[in-house]
CSV table of C-alpha atoms in Angstrom, one decimal:
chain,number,residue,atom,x,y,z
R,1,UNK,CA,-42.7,6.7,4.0
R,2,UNK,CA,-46.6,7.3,3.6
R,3,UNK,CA,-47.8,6.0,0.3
R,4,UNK,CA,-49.6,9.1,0.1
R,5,UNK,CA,-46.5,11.8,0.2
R,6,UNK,CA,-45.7,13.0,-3.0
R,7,UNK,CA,-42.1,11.9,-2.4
R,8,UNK,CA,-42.8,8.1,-2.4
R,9,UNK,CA,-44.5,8.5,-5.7
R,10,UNK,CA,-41.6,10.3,-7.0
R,11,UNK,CA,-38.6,7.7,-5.8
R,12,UNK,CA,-37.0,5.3,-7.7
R,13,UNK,CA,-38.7,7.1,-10.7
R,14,UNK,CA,-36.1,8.1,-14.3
R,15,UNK,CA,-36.2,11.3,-13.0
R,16,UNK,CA,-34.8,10.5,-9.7
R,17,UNK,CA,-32.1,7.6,-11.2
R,18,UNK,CA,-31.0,10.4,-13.4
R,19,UNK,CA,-30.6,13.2,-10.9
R,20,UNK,CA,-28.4,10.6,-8.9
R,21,UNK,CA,-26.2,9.5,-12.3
R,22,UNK,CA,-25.8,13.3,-12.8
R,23,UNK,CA,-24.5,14.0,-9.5
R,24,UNK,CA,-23.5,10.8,-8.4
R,25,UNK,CA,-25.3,11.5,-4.8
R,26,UNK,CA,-28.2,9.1,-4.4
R,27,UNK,CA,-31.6,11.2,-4.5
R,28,UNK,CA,-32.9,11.3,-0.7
R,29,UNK,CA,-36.2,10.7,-1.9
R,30,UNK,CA,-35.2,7.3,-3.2
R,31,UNK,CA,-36.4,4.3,-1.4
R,32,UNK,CA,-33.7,2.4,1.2
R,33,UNK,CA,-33.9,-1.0,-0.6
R,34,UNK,CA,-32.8,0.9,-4.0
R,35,UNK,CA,-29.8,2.8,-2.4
R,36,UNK,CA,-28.9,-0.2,0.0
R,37,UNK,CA,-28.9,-2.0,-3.7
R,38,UNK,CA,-27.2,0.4,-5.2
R,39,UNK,CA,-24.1,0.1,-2.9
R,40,UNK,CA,-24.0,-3.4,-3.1
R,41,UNK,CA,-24.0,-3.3,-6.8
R,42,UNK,CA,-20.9,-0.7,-6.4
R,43,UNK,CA,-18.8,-2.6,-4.0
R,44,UNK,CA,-19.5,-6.2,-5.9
R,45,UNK,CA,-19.0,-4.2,-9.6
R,46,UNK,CA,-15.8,-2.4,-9.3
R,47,UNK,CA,-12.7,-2.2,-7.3
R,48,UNK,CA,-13.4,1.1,-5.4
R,49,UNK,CA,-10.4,3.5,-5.2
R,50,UNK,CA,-7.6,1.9,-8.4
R,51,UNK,CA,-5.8,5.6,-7.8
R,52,UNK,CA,-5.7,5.2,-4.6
R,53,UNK,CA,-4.4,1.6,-4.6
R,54,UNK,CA,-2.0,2.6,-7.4
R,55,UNK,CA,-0.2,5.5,-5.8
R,56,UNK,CA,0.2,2.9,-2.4
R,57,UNK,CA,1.7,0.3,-4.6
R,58,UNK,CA,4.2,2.7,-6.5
R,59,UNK,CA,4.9,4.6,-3.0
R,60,UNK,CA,5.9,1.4,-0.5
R,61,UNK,CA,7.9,-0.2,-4.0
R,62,UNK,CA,9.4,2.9,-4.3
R,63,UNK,CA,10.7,3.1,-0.2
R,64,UNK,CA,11.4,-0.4,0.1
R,65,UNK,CA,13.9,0.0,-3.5
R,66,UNK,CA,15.1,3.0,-2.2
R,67,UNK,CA,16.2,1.4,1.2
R,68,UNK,CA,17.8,-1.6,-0.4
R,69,UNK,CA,19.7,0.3,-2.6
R,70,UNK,CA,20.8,2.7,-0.1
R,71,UNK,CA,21.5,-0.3,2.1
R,72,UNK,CA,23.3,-2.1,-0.9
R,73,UNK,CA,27.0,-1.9,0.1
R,74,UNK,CA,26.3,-2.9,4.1
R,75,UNK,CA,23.6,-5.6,2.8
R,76,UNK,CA,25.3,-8.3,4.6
R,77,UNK,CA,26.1,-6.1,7.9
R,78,UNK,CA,22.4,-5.6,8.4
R,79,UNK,CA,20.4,-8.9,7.0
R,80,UNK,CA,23.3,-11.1,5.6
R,81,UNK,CA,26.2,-13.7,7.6
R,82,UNK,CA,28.3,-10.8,8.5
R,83,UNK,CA,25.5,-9.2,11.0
R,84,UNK,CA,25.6,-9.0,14.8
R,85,UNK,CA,22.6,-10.9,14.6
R,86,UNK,CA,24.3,-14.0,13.7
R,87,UNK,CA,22.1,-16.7,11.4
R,88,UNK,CA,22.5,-19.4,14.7
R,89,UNK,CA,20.7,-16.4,16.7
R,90,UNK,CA,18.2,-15.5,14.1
R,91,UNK,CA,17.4,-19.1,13.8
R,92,UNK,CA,16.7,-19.6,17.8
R,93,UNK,CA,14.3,-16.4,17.4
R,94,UNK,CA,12.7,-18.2,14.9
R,95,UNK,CA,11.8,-21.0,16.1
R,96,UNK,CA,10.1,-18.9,19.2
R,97,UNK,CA,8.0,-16.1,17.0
R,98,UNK,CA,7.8,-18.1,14.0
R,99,UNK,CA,8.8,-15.1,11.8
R,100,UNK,CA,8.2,-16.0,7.8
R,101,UNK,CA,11.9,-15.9,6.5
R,102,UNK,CA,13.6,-17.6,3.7
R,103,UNK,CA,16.6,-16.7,4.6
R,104,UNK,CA,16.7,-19.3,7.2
R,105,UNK,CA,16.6,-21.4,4.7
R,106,UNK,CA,20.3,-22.1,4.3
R,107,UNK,CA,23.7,-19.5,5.9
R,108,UNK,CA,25.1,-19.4,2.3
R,109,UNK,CA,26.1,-16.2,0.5
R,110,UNK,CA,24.9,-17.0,-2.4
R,111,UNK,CA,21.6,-17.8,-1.2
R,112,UNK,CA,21.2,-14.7,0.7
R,113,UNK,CA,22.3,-12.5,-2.5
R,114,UNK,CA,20.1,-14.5,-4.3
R,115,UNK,CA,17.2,-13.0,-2.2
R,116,UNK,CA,18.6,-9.9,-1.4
R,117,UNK,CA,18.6,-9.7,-5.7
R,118,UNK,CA,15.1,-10.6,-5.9
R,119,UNK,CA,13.7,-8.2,-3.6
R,120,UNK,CA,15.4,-5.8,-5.5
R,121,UNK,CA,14.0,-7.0,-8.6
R,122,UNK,CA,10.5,-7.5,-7.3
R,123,UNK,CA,10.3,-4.0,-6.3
R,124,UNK,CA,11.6,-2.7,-9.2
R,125,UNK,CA,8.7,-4.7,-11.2
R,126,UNK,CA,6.2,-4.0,-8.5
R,127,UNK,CA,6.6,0.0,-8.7
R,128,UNK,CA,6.2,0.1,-12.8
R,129,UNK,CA,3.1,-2.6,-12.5
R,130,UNK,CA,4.4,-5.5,-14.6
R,131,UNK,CA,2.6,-8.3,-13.5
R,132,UNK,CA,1.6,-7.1,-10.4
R,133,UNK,CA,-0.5,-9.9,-8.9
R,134,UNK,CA,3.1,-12.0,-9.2
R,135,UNK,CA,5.8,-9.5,-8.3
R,136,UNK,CA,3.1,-7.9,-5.3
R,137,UNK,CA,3.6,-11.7,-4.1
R,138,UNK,CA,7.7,-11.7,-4.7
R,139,UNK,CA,7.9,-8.1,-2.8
R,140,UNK,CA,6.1,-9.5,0.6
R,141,UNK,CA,8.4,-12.6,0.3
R,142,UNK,CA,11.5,-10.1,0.3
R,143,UNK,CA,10.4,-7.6,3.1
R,144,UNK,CA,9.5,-10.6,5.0
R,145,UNK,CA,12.5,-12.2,4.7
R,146,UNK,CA,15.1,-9.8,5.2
R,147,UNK,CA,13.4,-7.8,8.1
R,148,UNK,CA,12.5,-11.0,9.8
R,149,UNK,CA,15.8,-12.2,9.4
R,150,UNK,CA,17.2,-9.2,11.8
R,151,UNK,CA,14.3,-7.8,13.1
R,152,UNK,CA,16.0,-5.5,15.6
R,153,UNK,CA,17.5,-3.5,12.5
R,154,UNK,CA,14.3,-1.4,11.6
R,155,UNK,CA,12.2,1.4,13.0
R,156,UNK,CA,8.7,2.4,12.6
R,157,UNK,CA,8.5,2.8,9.0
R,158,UNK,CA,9.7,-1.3,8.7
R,159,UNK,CA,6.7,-2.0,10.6
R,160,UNK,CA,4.5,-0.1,8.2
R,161,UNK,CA,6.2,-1.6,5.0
R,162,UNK,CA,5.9,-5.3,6.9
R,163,UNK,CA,1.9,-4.8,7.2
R,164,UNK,CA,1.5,-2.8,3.5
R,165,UNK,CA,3.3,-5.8,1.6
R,166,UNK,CA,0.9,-8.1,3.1
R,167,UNK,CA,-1.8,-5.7,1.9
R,168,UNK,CA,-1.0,-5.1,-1.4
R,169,UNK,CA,-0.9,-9.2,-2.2
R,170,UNK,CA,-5.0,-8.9,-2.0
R,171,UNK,CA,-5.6,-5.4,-3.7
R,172,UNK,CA,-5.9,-4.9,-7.5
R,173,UNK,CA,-3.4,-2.2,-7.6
R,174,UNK,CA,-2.5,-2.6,-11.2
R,175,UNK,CA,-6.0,-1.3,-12.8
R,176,UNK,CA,-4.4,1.7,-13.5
R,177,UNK,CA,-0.6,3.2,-13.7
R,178,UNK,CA,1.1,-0.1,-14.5
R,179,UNK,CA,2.6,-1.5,-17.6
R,180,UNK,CA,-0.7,-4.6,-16.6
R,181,UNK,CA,-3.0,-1.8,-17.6
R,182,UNK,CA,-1.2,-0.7,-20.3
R,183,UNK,CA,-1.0,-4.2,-21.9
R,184,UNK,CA,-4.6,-5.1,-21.3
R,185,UNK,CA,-5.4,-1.5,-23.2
R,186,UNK,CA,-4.0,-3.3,-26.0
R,187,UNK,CA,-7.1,-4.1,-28.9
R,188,UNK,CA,-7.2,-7.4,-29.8
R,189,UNK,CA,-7.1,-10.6,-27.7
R,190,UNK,CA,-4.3,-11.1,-25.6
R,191,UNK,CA,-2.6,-14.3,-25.0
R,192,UNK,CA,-0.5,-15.2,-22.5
R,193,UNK,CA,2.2,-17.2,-22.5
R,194,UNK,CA,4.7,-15.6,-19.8
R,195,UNK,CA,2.0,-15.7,-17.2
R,196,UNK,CA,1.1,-19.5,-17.0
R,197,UNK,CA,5.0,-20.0,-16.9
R,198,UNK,CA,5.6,-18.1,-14.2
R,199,UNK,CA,3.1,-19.6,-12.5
R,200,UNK,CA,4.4,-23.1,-12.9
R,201,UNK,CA,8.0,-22.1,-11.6
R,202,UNK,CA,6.0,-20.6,-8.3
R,203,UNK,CA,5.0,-23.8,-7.5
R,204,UNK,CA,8.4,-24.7,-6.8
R,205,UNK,CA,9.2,-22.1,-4.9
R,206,UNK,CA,6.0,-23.3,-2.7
R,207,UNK,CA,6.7,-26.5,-2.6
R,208,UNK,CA,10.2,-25.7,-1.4
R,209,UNK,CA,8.8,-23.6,1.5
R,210,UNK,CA,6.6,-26.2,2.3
R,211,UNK,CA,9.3,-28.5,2.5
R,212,UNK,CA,11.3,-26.1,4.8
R,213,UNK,CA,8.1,-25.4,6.8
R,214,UNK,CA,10.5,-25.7,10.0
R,215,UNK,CA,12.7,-22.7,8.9
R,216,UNK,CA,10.0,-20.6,6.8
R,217,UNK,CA,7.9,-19.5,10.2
R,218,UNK,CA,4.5,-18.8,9.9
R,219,UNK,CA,2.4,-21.6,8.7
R,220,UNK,CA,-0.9,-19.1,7.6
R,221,UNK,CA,1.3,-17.1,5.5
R,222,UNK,CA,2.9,-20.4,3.6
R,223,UNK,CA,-1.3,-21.1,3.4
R,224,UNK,CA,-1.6,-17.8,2.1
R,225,UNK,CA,0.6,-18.1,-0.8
R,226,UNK,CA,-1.1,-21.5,-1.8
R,227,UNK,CA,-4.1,-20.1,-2.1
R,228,UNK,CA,-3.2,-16.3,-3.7
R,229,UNK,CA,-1.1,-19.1,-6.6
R,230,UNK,CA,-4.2,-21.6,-6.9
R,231,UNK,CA,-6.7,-18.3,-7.1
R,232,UNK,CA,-4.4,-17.4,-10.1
R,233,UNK,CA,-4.6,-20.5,-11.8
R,234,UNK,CA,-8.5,-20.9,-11.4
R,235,UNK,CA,-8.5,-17.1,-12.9
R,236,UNK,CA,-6.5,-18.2,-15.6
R,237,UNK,CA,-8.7,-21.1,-16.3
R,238,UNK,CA,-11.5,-18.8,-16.6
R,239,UNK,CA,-10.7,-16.3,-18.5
R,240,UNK,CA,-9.7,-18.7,-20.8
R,241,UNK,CA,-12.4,-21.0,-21.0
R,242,UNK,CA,-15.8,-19.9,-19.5
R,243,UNK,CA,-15.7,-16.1,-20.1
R,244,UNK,CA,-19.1,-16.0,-19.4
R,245,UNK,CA,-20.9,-16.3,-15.6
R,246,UNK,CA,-17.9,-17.6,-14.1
R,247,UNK,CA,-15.9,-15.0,-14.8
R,248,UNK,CA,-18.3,-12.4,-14.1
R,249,UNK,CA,-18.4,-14.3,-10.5
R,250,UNK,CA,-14.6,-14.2,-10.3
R,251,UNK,CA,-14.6,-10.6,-10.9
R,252,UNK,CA,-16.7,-10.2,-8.0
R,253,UNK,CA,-15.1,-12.5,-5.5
R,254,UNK,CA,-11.8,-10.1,-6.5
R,255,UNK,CA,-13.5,-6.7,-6.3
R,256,UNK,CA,-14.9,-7.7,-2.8
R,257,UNK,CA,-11.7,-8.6,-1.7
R,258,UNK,CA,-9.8,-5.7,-3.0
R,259,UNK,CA,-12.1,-3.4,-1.5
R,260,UNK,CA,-12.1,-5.1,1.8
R,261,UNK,CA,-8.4,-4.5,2.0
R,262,UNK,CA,-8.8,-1.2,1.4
R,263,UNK,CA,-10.5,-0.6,3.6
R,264,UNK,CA,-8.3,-2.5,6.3
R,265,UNK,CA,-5.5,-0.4,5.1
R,266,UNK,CA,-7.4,2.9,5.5
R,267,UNK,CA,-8.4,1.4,9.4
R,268,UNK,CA,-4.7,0.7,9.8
R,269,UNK,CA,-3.4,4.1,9.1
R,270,UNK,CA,-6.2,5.4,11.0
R,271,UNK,CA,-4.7,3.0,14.4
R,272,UNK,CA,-1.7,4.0,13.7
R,273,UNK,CA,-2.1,7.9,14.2
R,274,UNK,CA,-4.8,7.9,16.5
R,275,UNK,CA,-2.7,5.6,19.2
R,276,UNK,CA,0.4,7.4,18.5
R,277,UNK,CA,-1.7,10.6,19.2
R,278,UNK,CA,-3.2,8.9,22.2
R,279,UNK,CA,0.0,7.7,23.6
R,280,UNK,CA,1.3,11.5,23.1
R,281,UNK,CA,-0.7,12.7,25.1
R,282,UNK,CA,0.2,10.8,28.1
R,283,UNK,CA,3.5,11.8,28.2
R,284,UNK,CA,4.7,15.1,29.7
R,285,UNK,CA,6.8,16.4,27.2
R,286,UNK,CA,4.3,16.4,24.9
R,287,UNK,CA,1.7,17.9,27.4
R,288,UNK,CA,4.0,20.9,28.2
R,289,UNK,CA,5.1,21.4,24.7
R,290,UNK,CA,8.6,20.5,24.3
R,291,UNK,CA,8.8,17.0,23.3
R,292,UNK,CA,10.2,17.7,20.0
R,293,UNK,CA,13.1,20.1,21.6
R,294,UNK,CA,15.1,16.7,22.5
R,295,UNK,CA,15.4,15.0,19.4
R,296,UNK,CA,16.6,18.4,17.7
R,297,UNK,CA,19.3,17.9,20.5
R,298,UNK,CA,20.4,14.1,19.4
R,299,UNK,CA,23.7,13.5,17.6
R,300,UNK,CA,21.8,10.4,15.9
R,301,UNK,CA,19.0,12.8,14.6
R,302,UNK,CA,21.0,15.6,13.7
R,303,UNK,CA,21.7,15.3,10.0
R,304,UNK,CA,21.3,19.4,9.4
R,305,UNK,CA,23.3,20.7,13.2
R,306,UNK,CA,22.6,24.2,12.1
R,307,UNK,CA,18.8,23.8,11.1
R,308,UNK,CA,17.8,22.0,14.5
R,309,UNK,CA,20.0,24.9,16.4
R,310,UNK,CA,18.2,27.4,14.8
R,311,UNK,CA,14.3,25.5,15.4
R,312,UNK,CA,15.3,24.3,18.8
R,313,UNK,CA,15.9,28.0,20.0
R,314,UNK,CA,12.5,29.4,19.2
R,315,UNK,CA,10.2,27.9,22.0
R,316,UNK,CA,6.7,29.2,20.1
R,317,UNK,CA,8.1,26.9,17.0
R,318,UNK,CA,8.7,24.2,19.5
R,319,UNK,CA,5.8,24.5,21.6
R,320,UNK,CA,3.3,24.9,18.0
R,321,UNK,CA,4.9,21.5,16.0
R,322,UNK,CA,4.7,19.8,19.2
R,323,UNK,CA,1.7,20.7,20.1
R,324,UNK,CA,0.4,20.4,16.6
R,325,UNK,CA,1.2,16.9,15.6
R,326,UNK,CA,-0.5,15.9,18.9
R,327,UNK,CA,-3.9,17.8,17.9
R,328,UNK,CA,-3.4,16.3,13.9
R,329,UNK,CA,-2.5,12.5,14.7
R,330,UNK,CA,-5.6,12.5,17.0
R,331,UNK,CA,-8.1,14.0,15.5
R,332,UNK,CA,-7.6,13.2,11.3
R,333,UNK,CA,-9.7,9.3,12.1
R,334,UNK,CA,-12.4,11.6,13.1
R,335,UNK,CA,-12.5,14.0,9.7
R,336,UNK,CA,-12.9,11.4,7.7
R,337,UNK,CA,-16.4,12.0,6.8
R,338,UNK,CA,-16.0,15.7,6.1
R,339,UNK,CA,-13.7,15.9,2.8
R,340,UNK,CA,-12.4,19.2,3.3
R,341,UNK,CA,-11.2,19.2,6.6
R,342,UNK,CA,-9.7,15.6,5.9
R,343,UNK,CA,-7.6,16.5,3.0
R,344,UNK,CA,-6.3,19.6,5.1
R,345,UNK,CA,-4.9,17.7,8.0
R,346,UNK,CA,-4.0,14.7,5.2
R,347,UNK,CA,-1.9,17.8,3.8
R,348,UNK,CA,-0.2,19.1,7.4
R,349,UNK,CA,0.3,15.1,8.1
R,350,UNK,CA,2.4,14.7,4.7
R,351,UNK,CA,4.2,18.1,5.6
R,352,UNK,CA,4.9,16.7,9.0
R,353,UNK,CA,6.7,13.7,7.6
R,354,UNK,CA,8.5,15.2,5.0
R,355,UNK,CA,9.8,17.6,8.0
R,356,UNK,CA,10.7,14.6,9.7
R,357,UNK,CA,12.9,13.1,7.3
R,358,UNK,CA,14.9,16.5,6.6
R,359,UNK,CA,15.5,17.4,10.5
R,360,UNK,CA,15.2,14.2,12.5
R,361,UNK,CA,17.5,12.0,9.2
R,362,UNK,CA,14.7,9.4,8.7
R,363,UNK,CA,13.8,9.4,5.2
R,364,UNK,CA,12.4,6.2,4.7
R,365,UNK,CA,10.2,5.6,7.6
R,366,UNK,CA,8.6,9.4,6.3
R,367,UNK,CA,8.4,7.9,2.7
R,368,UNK,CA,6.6,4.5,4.1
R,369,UNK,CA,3.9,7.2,6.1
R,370,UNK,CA,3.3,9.2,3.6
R,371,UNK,CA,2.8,6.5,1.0
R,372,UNK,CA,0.4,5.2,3.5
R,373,UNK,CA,-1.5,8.4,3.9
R,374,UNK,CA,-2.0,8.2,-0.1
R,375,UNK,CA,-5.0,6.3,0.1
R,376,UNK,CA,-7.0,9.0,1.8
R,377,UNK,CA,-5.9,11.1,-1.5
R,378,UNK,CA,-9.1,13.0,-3.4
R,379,UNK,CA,-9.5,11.0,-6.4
R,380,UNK,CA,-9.3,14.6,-8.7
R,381,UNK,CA,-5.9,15.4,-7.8
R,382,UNK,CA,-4.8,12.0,-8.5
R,383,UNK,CA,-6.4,12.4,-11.6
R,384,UNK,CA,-4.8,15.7,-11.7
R,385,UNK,CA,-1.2,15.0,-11.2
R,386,UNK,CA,-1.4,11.5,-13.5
R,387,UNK,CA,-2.3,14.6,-15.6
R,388,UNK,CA,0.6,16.7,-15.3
R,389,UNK,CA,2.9,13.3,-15.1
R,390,UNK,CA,1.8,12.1,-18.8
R,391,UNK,CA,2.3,15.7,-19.7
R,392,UNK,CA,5.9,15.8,-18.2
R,393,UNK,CA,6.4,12.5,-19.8
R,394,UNK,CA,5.0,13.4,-23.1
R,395,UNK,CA,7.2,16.0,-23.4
R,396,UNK,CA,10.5,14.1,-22.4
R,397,UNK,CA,9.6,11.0,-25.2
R,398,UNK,CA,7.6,12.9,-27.4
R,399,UNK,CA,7.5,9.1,-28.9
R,400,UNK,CA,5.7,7.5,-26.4
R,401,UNK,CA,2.7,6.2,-27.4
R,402,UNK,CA,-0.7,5.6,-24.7
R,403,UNK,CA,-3.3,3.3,-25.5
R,404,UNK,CA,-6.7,3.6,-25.2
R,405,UNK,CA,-8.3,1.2,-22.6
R,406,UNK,CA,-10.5,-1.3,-23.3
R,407,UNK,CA,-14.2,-1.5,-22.8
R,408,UNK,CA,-15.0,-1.9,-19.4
R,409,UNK,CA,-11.7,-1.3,-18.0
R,410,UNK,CA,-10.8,0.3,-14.6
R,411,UNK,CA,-9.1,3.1,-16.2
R,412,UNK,CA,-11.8,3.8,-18.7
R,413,UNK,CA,-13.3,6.4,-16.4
R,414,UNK,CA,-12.6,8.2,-13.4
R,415,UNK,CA,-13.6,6.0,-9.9
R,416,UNK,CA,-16.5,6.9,-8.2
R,417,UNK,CA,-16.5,9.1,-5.1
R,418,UNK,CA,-15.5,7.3,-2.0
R,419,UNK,CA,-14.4,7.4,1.3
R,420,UNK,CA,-10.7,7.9,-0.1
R,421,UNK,CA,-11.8,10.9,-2.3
């Protein structure tokens, strides 16, 4: 910019910094460096998105506790010793793909409903946010284990839980909407004396699956774990002794990483529609509008006869939801920069899962999507409905008492406006 424009002696003035904190839109008179600053200061000084990451965590808990449960009484018919897939056979897989599994541990029962009953647990934990960093850890070890064991036994939405429990190990999804944020709300200083102890007894549970490296699978995901439990420990450390620097630098390491898995998770969901929109299109049935005619036709996903009889015989309804999940899975990567057209195909995608699981009988692979399409959600009407939920709840246990968050906490004020909303 010319020294002599106006403009340049304008930017970076008060004026301009408080026109940009008013509308939280960097002033396009501003100098590069400043904004290019700015950004930097936003990624490093705050996990971007806690809604977002919140409403993932609760929604993949939620599915994955939902499907164990439902699962419960034919547990050892699908991942236990009475399976087709026969622990001898899983093992042999194993030692080819080198799948991370601790059930290949040991054939026991008791072992296997010792797992099977932590997963449970874990996800029970993990969707109310107590101790999230610990249980997000304990719910990738279960989906791990028990899909790896018989990996033939899932579908699409498996695949999407096996990647988001990986995710959610490296995201701070308990700034907000968890019992974690509740606790640190609390005024006072907090000790800790549940948290060091369950880190002690996860040593063991490394050092056993080191010790079984032969039958655990993957080696970078046993590496993983080590370092997620000694990054705890070092965060421990400093909170407790060098509040100062360090910790400011620890918070900063963690914010980066947290918001470079989200945004690995918002890329993912993005590959996921855009090749299944791409591969769509290459097929014939899709291109002449009927695809979705044959599965209304399938025994298997038939679990309302009379609703699929009655959408399979009007060809325009066929020929539109065909030919509109098609137009929607390819072209929501490329709204993402233009909110309002973003959140109106995020909308139709949502509709088009929950249409799934009613007529094609595949409720948890629609829950796993959809929970996956939260983080594009509009921070406001997360805001919103937390809203309405605390009202709802309010009014159920009028006792219930919130807490005001602390000083600097992540639910102290709304997040800024991002890519997710």
């Amino acid at each position: 910019m010319n020294p002599t424009d106006p403009r340049a002696r304008t930017a970076g003035t008060p004026a301009a910094r408080t026109r940009t904190a008013a509308t939280g839109v960097p002033d396009r008179k501003e100098p590069l460096d400043r904004r290019l600053a700015r950004a930097v200061q936003r990624v490093t000084g705050s996990a971007l998105g806690p809604y977002q990451a919140a409403v993932v965590r609760i929604g993949f808990a939620g599915a994955w506790l939902l499907f164990l449960l439902r699962e419960f009484p034919h547990r050892h018919e699908l991942y236990g010793p009475d399976g087709p897939w026969s622990w001898d056979m899983g093992q042999q897989l194993i030692a080819k793909n080198h799948a991370f599994t601790v059930l290949m541990w040991t054939d026991g029962v008791l072992w296997f409903e010792t797992v099977y009953a932590l997963a449970v647990l874990s996800s029970v934990l993990l969707l109310i946010g107590w101790r999230t960093r610990t249980m997000s850890v304990l719910f990738m070890v279960g989906v791990l284990s028990l899909q790896n064991r018989s990996i033939f036994m899932g579908d699409g939405g498996d695949n999407v839980v096996h990647l988001m429990a990986i995710y959610l190990v490296l995201t701070r999804c308990g700034r907000v909407w968890s019992l974690d944020a509740r606790r640190a709300a609390r005024p006072g200083p907090a000790r800790d004396v549940l948290g060091p102890v369950m880190w002690g007894a996860g040593a063991f549970g490394l050092v056993a699956a080191t010790l079984f490296i032969d039958r655990t699978g993957e080696p970078w995901l046993l590496v993983l774990l080590w370092l997620v439990w000694a990054a705890q420990g070092l965060w421990w450390l400093v909170c407790r002794y060098a509040p100062g620097e360090p910790r400011v630098l620890a918070d900063v390491l963690a914010n980066l990483v947290h918001n470079a898995t989200l945004v690995v998770i918002m890329a993912e969901v993005c590959l996921i529609y855009a090749t299944a929109g791409w591969y769509k299109i290459q097929g014939s049935r899709w291109q002449d509008g009927t695809a979705l005619y044959y599965p209304l036709k399938l025994d298997y996903f038939t679990p309302w006869p009379l609703l699929s009889d009655v959408l399979a015989a009007s060809g325009l309804m066929v020929m539109i939801l065909t030919y509109g999940t098609v137009i929607v899975q390819v072209a929501f990567p490329f709204t993402l920069f233009n909110r309002r057209v973003k959140n109106v195909l995020l909308v139709a995608m949502m509709l088009e899962h929950a249409g799934i699981a009613l007529l094609l009988g595949l409720p948890f692979f629609s829950l796993a999507m959809i929970a996956a399409d939260a983080v594009f959600l509009p921070t406001a009407f997360l805001l919103w409905l937390g809203a309405r939920v605390r009202h709802g709840r309010d009014r159920l246990v009028p006792g219930f008492r919130r807490l005001a968050p602390r000083q600097g906490h992540a639910g102290e004020e709304p997040a800024p406006r991002t890519l997710v909303g």
